[in-house]
mmCIF file of C-alpha atoms in Angstrom:
data_model
loop_
_atom_site.group_PDB
_atom_site.id
_atom_site.type_symbol
_atom_site.label_atom_id
_atom_site.label_comp_id
_atom_site.label_asym_id
_atom_site.label_seq_id
_atom_site.Cartn_x
_atom_site.Cartn_y
_atom_site.Cartn_z
ATOM 1 C CA MET A 514 137.096 167.681 57.057
ATOM 2 C CA SER A 515 134.247 166.217 54.838
ATOM 3 C CA ILE A 516 135.200 164.294 51.667
ATOM 4 C CA VAL A 517 133.164 164.098 48.407
ATOM 5 C CA ASN A 518 132.970 160.562 47.176
ATOM 6 C CA LEU A 519 133.838 160.755 43.580
ATOM 7 C CA GLY A 520 134.555 157.026 43.321
ATOM 8 C CA VAL A 521 137.124 155.983 40.909
ATOM 9 C CA LYS A 522 137.686 159.658 40.031
ATOM 10 C CA THR A 523 138.982 160.673 43.463
ATOM 11 C CA ARG A 524 142.084 162.533 43.588
ATOM 12 C CA HIS A 525 144.783 161.928 45.917
ATOM 13 C CA ARG A 526 145.234 164.739 48.386
ATOM 14 C CA GLU A 527 148.828 165.450 47.287
ATOM 15 C CA PHE A 528 147.611 165.513 43.626
ATOM 16 C CA MET A 529 145.101 168.379 44.834
ATOM 17 C CA LYS A 530 148.068 170.094 46.605
ATOM 18 C CA TYR A 531 150.448 170.019 43.703
ATOM 19 C CA ALA A 532 147.967 170.333 40.536
ATOM 20 C CA PRO A 533 147.532 173.974 40.686
ATOM 21 C CA ARG A 534 151.593 174.230 40.819
ATOM 22 C CA TRP A 535 151.755 172.088 37.648
ATOM 23 C CA GLU A 536 149.244 174.024 35.669
ATOM 24 C CA LYS A 537 151.374 177.184 36.496
ATOM 25 C CA ILE A 538 154.309 175.673 35.100
ATOM 26 C CA ARG A 539 152.793 174.365 31.918
ATOM 27 C CA ARG A 540 151.079 177.719 31.171
ATOM 28 C CA VAL A 541 154.435 179.448 31.876
ATOM 29 C CA LEU A 542 156.119 176.954 29.330
ATOM 30 C CA ASP A 543 153.261 177.756 26.783
ATOM 31 C CA SER A 544 153.583 181.537 27.147
ATOM 32 C CA ASP A 545 150.100 181.597 28.645
ATOM 33 C CA CYS A 546 151.053 183.638 31.678
ATOM 34 C CA ALA A 547 148.316 186.676 31.235
ATOM 35 C CA SER A 548 146.277 185.378 34.148
ATOM 36 C CA TYR A 549 149.137 185.298 36.837
ATOM 37 C CA LEU A 550 150.158 189.027 35.923
ATOM 38 C CA ARG A 551 149.693 191.374 39.011
ATOM 39 C CA ASP A 552 146.553 193.710 38.902
ATOM 40 C CA VAL A 553 148.262 197.134 38.818
ATOM 41 C CA GLY A 554 144.763 198.894 38.960
ATOM 42 C CA LYS A 555 143.706 197.043 42.103
ATOM 43 C CA ASN A 556 144.290 199.940 44.377
ATOM 44 C CA GLU A 557 142.857 202.650 42.127
ATOM 45 C CA LYS A 558 139.994 204.690 43.798
ATOM 46 C CA ASP A 559 138.440 205.059 40.290
ATOM 47 C CA LYS A 560 137.561 201.474 39.257
ATOM 48 C CA ALA A 561 137.070 202.305 35.765
ATOM 49 C CA TYR A 562 140.307 204.028 35.629
ATOM 50 C CA GLY A 563 141.955 200.808 37.430
ATOM 51 C CA THR A 564 140.464 198.405 35.113
ATOM 52 C CA ALA A 565 141.733 200.514 32.084
ATOM 53 C CA ARG A 566 145.131 200.559 33.646
ATOM 54 C CA GLN A 567 145.187 196.692 34.011
ATOM 55 C CA GLN A 568 143.970 196.113 30.549
ATOM 56 C CA GLU A 569 146.837 198.252 29.138
ATOM 57 C CA TYR A 570 149.416 196.620 31.057
ATOM 58 C CA GLU A 571 148.254 193.243 29.939
ATOM 59 C CA ASP A 572 148.012 194.332 26.298
ATOM 60 C CA GLY A 573 151.497 195.565 26.712
ATOM 61 C CA ALA A 574 153.290 193.081 28.724
ATOM 62 C CA ILE A 575 156.040 191.155 26.961
ATOM 63 C CA LEU A 576 157.039 187.658 28.027
ATOM 64 C CA TYR A 577 160.792 186.540 27.309
ATOM 65 C CA ASN A 578 160.277 183.002 27.875
ATOM 66 C CA PHE A 579 163.597 181.943 29.354
ATOM 67 C CA THR A 580 161.874 179.126 31.356
ATOM 68 C CA ALA A 581 160.959 177.284 28.201
ATOM 69 C CA ARG A 582 164.195 178.180 26.587
ATOM 70 C CA THR A 583 166.126 176.776 29.731
ATOM 71 C CA LEU A 584 164.103 173.606 29.375
ATOM 72 C CA SER A 585 164.696 173.197 25.720
ATOM 73 C CA GLY A 586 168.494 173.685 26.210
ATOM 74 C CA MET A 587 168.724 171.310 29.211
ATOM 75 C CA VAL A 588 166.853 168.427 27.394
ATOM 76 C CA GLY A 589 168.893 168.954 24.260
ATOM 77 C CA SER A 590 172.081 169.026 26.390
ATOM 78 C CA VAL A 591 171.250 165.613 27.801
ATOM 79 C CA THR A 592 170.051 164.103 24.572
ATOM 80 C CA SER A 593 172.823 165.682 22.261
ATOM 81 C CA LYS A 594 174.814 162.442 22.431
ATOM 82 C CA THR A 595 172.949 159.332 21.503
ATOM 83 C CA PRO A 596 173.126 156.732 24.158
ATOM 84 C CA THR A 597 173.873 153.120 23.753
ATOM 85 C CA ILE A 598 171.070 151.007 24.284
ATOM 86 C CA THR A 599 171.419 147.265 25.114
ATOM 87 C CA LEU A 600 168.159 145.286 25.092
ATOM 88 C CA PRO A 601 167.551 141.516 25.445
ATOM 89 C CA ASP A 602 166.600 139.996 21.905
ATOM 90 C CA GLY A 603 163.216 139.329 23.330
ATOM 91 C CA ILE A 604 162.339 143.009 23.700
ATOM 92 C CA SER A 605 164.690 144.677 21.233
ATOM 93 C CA TYR A 606 161.898 145.918 19.009
ATOM 94 C CA MET A 607 161.455 148.403 22.008
ATOM 95 C CA ALA A 608 164.602 150.452 20.625
ATOM 96 C CA ASP A 609 162.407 151.459 17.506
ATOM 97 C CA ASP A 610 158.870 151.093 18.941
ATOM 98 C CA SER A 611 158.542 151.433 22.566
ATOM 99 C CA ASN A 612 154.878 152.164 22.986
ATOM 100 C CA GLY A 613 153.327 150.182 20.123
ATOM 101 C CA GLN A 614 152.894 153.456 17.833
ATOM 102 C CA GLY A 615 156.010 153.697 16.414
ATOM 103 C CA LYS A 616 157.931 155.884 19.524
ATOM 104 C CA THR A 617 161.393 155.187 19.729
ATOM 105 C CA LEU A 618 163.089 154.264 23.017
ATOM 106 C CA MET A 619 165.016 157.324 22.697
ATOM 107 C CA SER A 620 161.916 159.650 22.003
ATOM 108 C CA ALA A 621 160.058 158.162 24.931
ATOM 109 C CA ALA A 622 163.177 158.970 27.373
ATOM 110 C CA SER A 623 163.326 162.461 26.255
ATOM 111 C CA ASP A 624 159.793 163.053 26.461
ATOM 112 C CA ALA A 625 160.275 161.620 30.067
ATOM 113 C CA LEU A 626 163.032 163.820 30.772
ATOM 114 C CA ARG A 627 161.075 167.029 29.578
ATOM 115 C CA GLU A 628 158.597 166.228 32.010
ATOM 116 C CA VAL A 629 160.661 165.593 34.819
ATOM 117 C CA MET A 630 162.463 168.497 34.400
ATOM 118 C CA SER A 631 159.431 170.696 34.426
ATOM 119 C CA VAL A 632 156.779 169.373 36.709
ATOM 120 C CA GLY A 633 159.185 166.564 38.463
ATOM 121 C CA ARG A 634 156.815 163.631 37.869
ATOM 122 C CA GLY A 635 155.222 161.092 35.427
ATOM 123 C CA ALA A 636 155.161 157.254 35.137
ATOM 124 C CA PHE A 637 155.699 154.550 32.627
ATOM 125 C CA LEU A 638 153.161 151.605 32.723
ATOM 126 C CA VAL A 639 154.236 148.386 30.998
ATOM 127 C CA ASP A 640 151.435 146.345 29.495
ATOM 128 C CA VAL A 641 150.273 143.930 26.775
ATOM 129 C CA PRO A 642 147.460 144.051 24.297
ATOM 130 C CA ASN A 643 144.316 142.635 26.377
ATOM 131 C CA VAL A 644 143.442 139.576 24.064
ATOM 132 C CA PRO A 645 141.423 136.600 25.192
ATOM 133 C CA GLU A 646 143.594 133.755 26.754
ATOM 134 C CA GLY A 647 144.485 130.882 24.428
ATOM 135 C CA THR A 648 143.505 132.995 21.192
ATOM 136 C CA VAL A 649 147.560 133.810 20.785
ATOM 137 C CA SER A 650 149.869 131.063 19.982
ATOM 138 C CA LEU A 651 153.482 131.070 21.031
ATOM 139 C CA ALA A 652 154.582 131.396 17.447
ATOM 140 C CA ASP A 653 152.087 134.559 17.341
ATOM 141 C CA GLN A 654 154.041 136.074 20.238
ATOM 142 C CA GLN A 655 157.397 135.361 18.773
ATOM 143 C CA ALA A 656 156.289 136.839 15.487
ATOM 144 C CA GLY A 657 155.360 140.125 17.397
ATOM 145 C CA ALA A 658 151.494 139.466 17.007
ATOM 146 C CA ILE A 659 151.346 140.608 20.699
ATOM 147 C CA ARG A 660 154.092 141.986 22.727
ATOM 148 C CA PRO A 661 154.626 144.371 25.779
ATOM 149 C CA TYR A 662 154.796 148.028 25.164
ATOM 150 C CA MET A 663 155.421 151.008 27.500
ATOM 151 C CA THR A 664 153.149 153.829 27.847
ATOM 152 C CA TRP A 665 153.990 157.334 29.660
ATOM 153 C CA TYR A 666 151.654 159.052 31.722
ATOM 154 C CA ASP A 667 152.103 162.668 32.595
ATOM 155 C CA ALA A 668 151.989 163.971 36.412
ATOM 156 C CA GLU A 669 148.237 164.892 36.032
ATOM 157 C CA CYS A 670 147.490 161.497 34.775
ATOM 158 C CA VAL A 671 148.606 159.748 37.868
ATOM 159 C CA VAL A 672 145.474 160.961 39.883
ATOM 160 C CA ASN A 673 145.467 158.456 42.848
ATOM 161 C CA TRP A 674 147.541 155.785 44.750
ATOM 162 C CA ARG A 675 148.001 153.966 47.732
ATOM 163 C CA LYS A 676 151.199 154.561 50.056
ATOM 164 C CA ASP A 677 152.039 150.972 50.226
ATOM 165 C CA GLY A 678 151.927 150.704 46.263
ATOM 166 C CA SER A 679 149.213 148.231 46.174
ATOM 167 C CA GLN A 680 146.950 150.575 43.943
ATOM 168 C CA ILE A 681 147.740 153.306 41.352
ATOM 169 C CA ILE A 682 145.003 154.800 39.246
ATOM 170 C CA LEU A 683 145.715 156.333 35.870
ATOM 171 C CA LEU A 684 143.965 158.754 33.863
ATOM 172 C CA GLU A 685 143.767 158.394 29.841
ATOM 173 C CA LEU A 686 141.604 160.200 27.481
ATOM 174 C CA PHE A 687 140.041 158.592 24.459
ATOM 175 C CA GLU A 688 137.855 160.025 21.634
ATOM 176 C CA TYR A 689 134.427 158.726 20.572
ATOM 177 C CA GLN A 690 132.059 159.891 17.784
ATOM 178 C CA SER A 691 128.852 161.395 18.213
ATOM 179 C CA LYS A 692 125.982 159.374 17.353
ATOM 180 C CA GLU A 693 124.191 162.116 15.939
ATOM 181 C CA ASN A 694 127.044 163.520 13.984
ATOM 182 C CA GLU A 695 129.632 161.177 12.615
ATOM 183 C CA PHE A 696 132.077 164.039 11.937
ATOM 184 C CA PHE A 697 131.812 165.186 15.583
ATOM 185 C CA THR A 698 134.112 163.625 18.244
ATOM 186 C CA TYR A 699 133.860 163.700 22.228
ATOM 187 C CA ILE A 700 136.701 163.234 24.393
ATOM 188 C CA GLY A 701 135.952 160.758 27.178
ATOM 189 C CA GLU A 702 137.931 159.814 30.419
ATOM 190 C CA ARG A 703 139.277 156.383 31.108
ATOM 191 C CA TYR A 704 140.269 155.384 34.703
ATOM 192 C CA ARG A 705 142.717 152.415 34.946
ATOM 193 C CA VAL A 706 142.998 150.925 38.300
ATOM 194 C CA CYS A 707 146.167 148.977 38.659
ATOM 195 C CA GLU A 708 146.183 147.037 41.763
ATOM 196 C CA LEU A 709 147.361 143.885 43.691
ATOM 197 C CA VAL A 710 144.491 141.926 45.040
ATOM 198 C CA ASP A 711 145.120 138.594 47.221
ATOM 199 C CA GLY A 712 148.987 139.015 45.814
ATOM 200 C CA TYR A 713 148.090 139.252 42.151
ATOM 201 C CA TYR A 714 147.987 142.199 39.577
ATOM 202 C CA ARG A 715 144.790 142.960 37.950
ATOM 203 C CA GLN A 716 143.214 146.172 36.213
ATOM 204 C CA ARG A 717 139.885 147.479 36.349
ATOM 205 C CA VAL A 718 138.989 150.001 33.764
ATOM 206 C CA TYR A 719 136.277 152.234 33.737
ATOM 207 C CA GLU A 720 135.267 154.729 30.892
ATOM 208 C CA PHE A 721 133.078 157.832 31.152
ATOM 209 C CA GLU A 722 131.361 159.375 28.498
ATOM 210 C CA GLN A 723 131.853 163.105 28.134
ATOM 211 C CA GLN A 724 128.008 164.036 28.413
ATOM 212 C CA GLY A 725 127.469 161.639 31.442
ATOM 213 C CA GLU A 726 128.634 160.675 34.844
ATOM 214 C CA LYS A 727 127.839 156.807 34.645
ATOM 215 C CA PRO A 728 130.638 154.581 33.236
ATOM 216 C CA TYR A 729 129.266 152.858 29.866
ATOM 217 C CA SER A 730 131.790 150.426 30.142
ATOM 218 C CA GLU A 731 133.519 148.424 32.900
ATOM 219 C CA GLU A 732 136.258 145.707 32.546
ATOM 220 C CA VAL A 733 138.453 143.559 34.665
ATOM 221 C CA ILE A 734 141.682 142.550 33.248
ATOM 222 C CA GLU A 735 144.399 139.998 34.679
ATOM 223 C CA PRO A 736 147.740 140.502 32.493
ATOM 224 C CA ARG A 737 149.961 137.362 32.444
ATOM 225 C CA ILE A 738 153.518 136.511 31.844
ATOM 226 C CA ARG A 739 153.843 133.420 30.091
ATOM 227 C CA GLY A 740 150.303 132.344 31.266
ATOM 228 C CA GLN A 741 151.088 133.249 34.956
ATOM 229 C CA ARG A 742 149.426 135.873 37.200
ATOM 230 C CA MET A 743 151.555 138.749 37.981
ATOM 231 C CA ASP A 744 152.655 139.373 41.564
ATOM 232 C CA PHE A 745 153.864 142.988 40.948
ATOM 233 C CA ILE A 746 152.375 146.313 39.346
ATOM 234 C CA PRO A 747 154.417 147.037 36.258
ATOM 235 C CA ILE A 748 154.692 150.755 36.747
ATOM 236 C CA VAL A 749 157.679 152.974 37.420
ATOM 237 C CA VAL A 750 156.868 156.343 38.718
ATOM 238 C CA VAL A 751 159.566 158.840 37.678
ATOM 239 C CA GLY A 752 160.497 161.907 39.779
ATOM 240 C CA SER A 753 163.327 164.401 40.094
ATOM 241 C CA ASN A 754 164.526 163.080 43.379
ATOM 242 C CA ASN A 755 163.707 159.513 43.065
ATOM 243 C CA ASN A 756 161.386 156.931 41.697
ATOM 244 C CA ASP A 757 158.856 156.354 44.336
ATOM 245 C CA LEU A 758 155.117 157.470 44.734
ATOM 246 C CA ALA A 759 155.912 160.415 46.728
ATOM 247 C CA ILE A 760 155.557 163.679 44.638
ATOM 248 C CA ASP A 761 158.865 165.480 44.108
#
């Protein structure tokens, strides 16, 4: 079996196995199922008639999306009663702003629940803004100038990992403006390599433009807690059966 070397863009073999299933689930939830309809005209001897029959079948097909309605009902049932949230004083702000962009902790939990109930997988990464060491004082930290936040990654964004948990690669999308047209926006890919090297946590970040294969930026980040290097990767993979790296 030959393996194409895609570098940091390489997908885990289990990812490749389950990605088509995730795509089908998402299409069903979005009521975009035409491509999955059976071909009723496939066995017709008259190909033109078969094509016309299939087109008529697709045009007249009606989808009663019980899948999407059931998912919404289940998520609504679980979240109908507001939970009691108890957080230490140092991270109490997360109840109202879990991701640094104003998403409440309850909303983040609801989004994660919907993802796990549909595709059975996702991940939370705890991170802090990347600022040069020594530029933020303790007073700044206490005032909330820099503080940890939590980011959710859908199943399709946990693209690769090592079984022992020493490396997990996350995919992020980012926007950047066209150099020729300030009103046109491209979508680039950012691969965040979270790994343990010599027992310490670091990130390598690679960004790729939409129009090219070479990364136009590469960065190494060493997150710290109270000035000390971390000896673990602050990622929790959430599954429908358990919270390990194996796909549920």
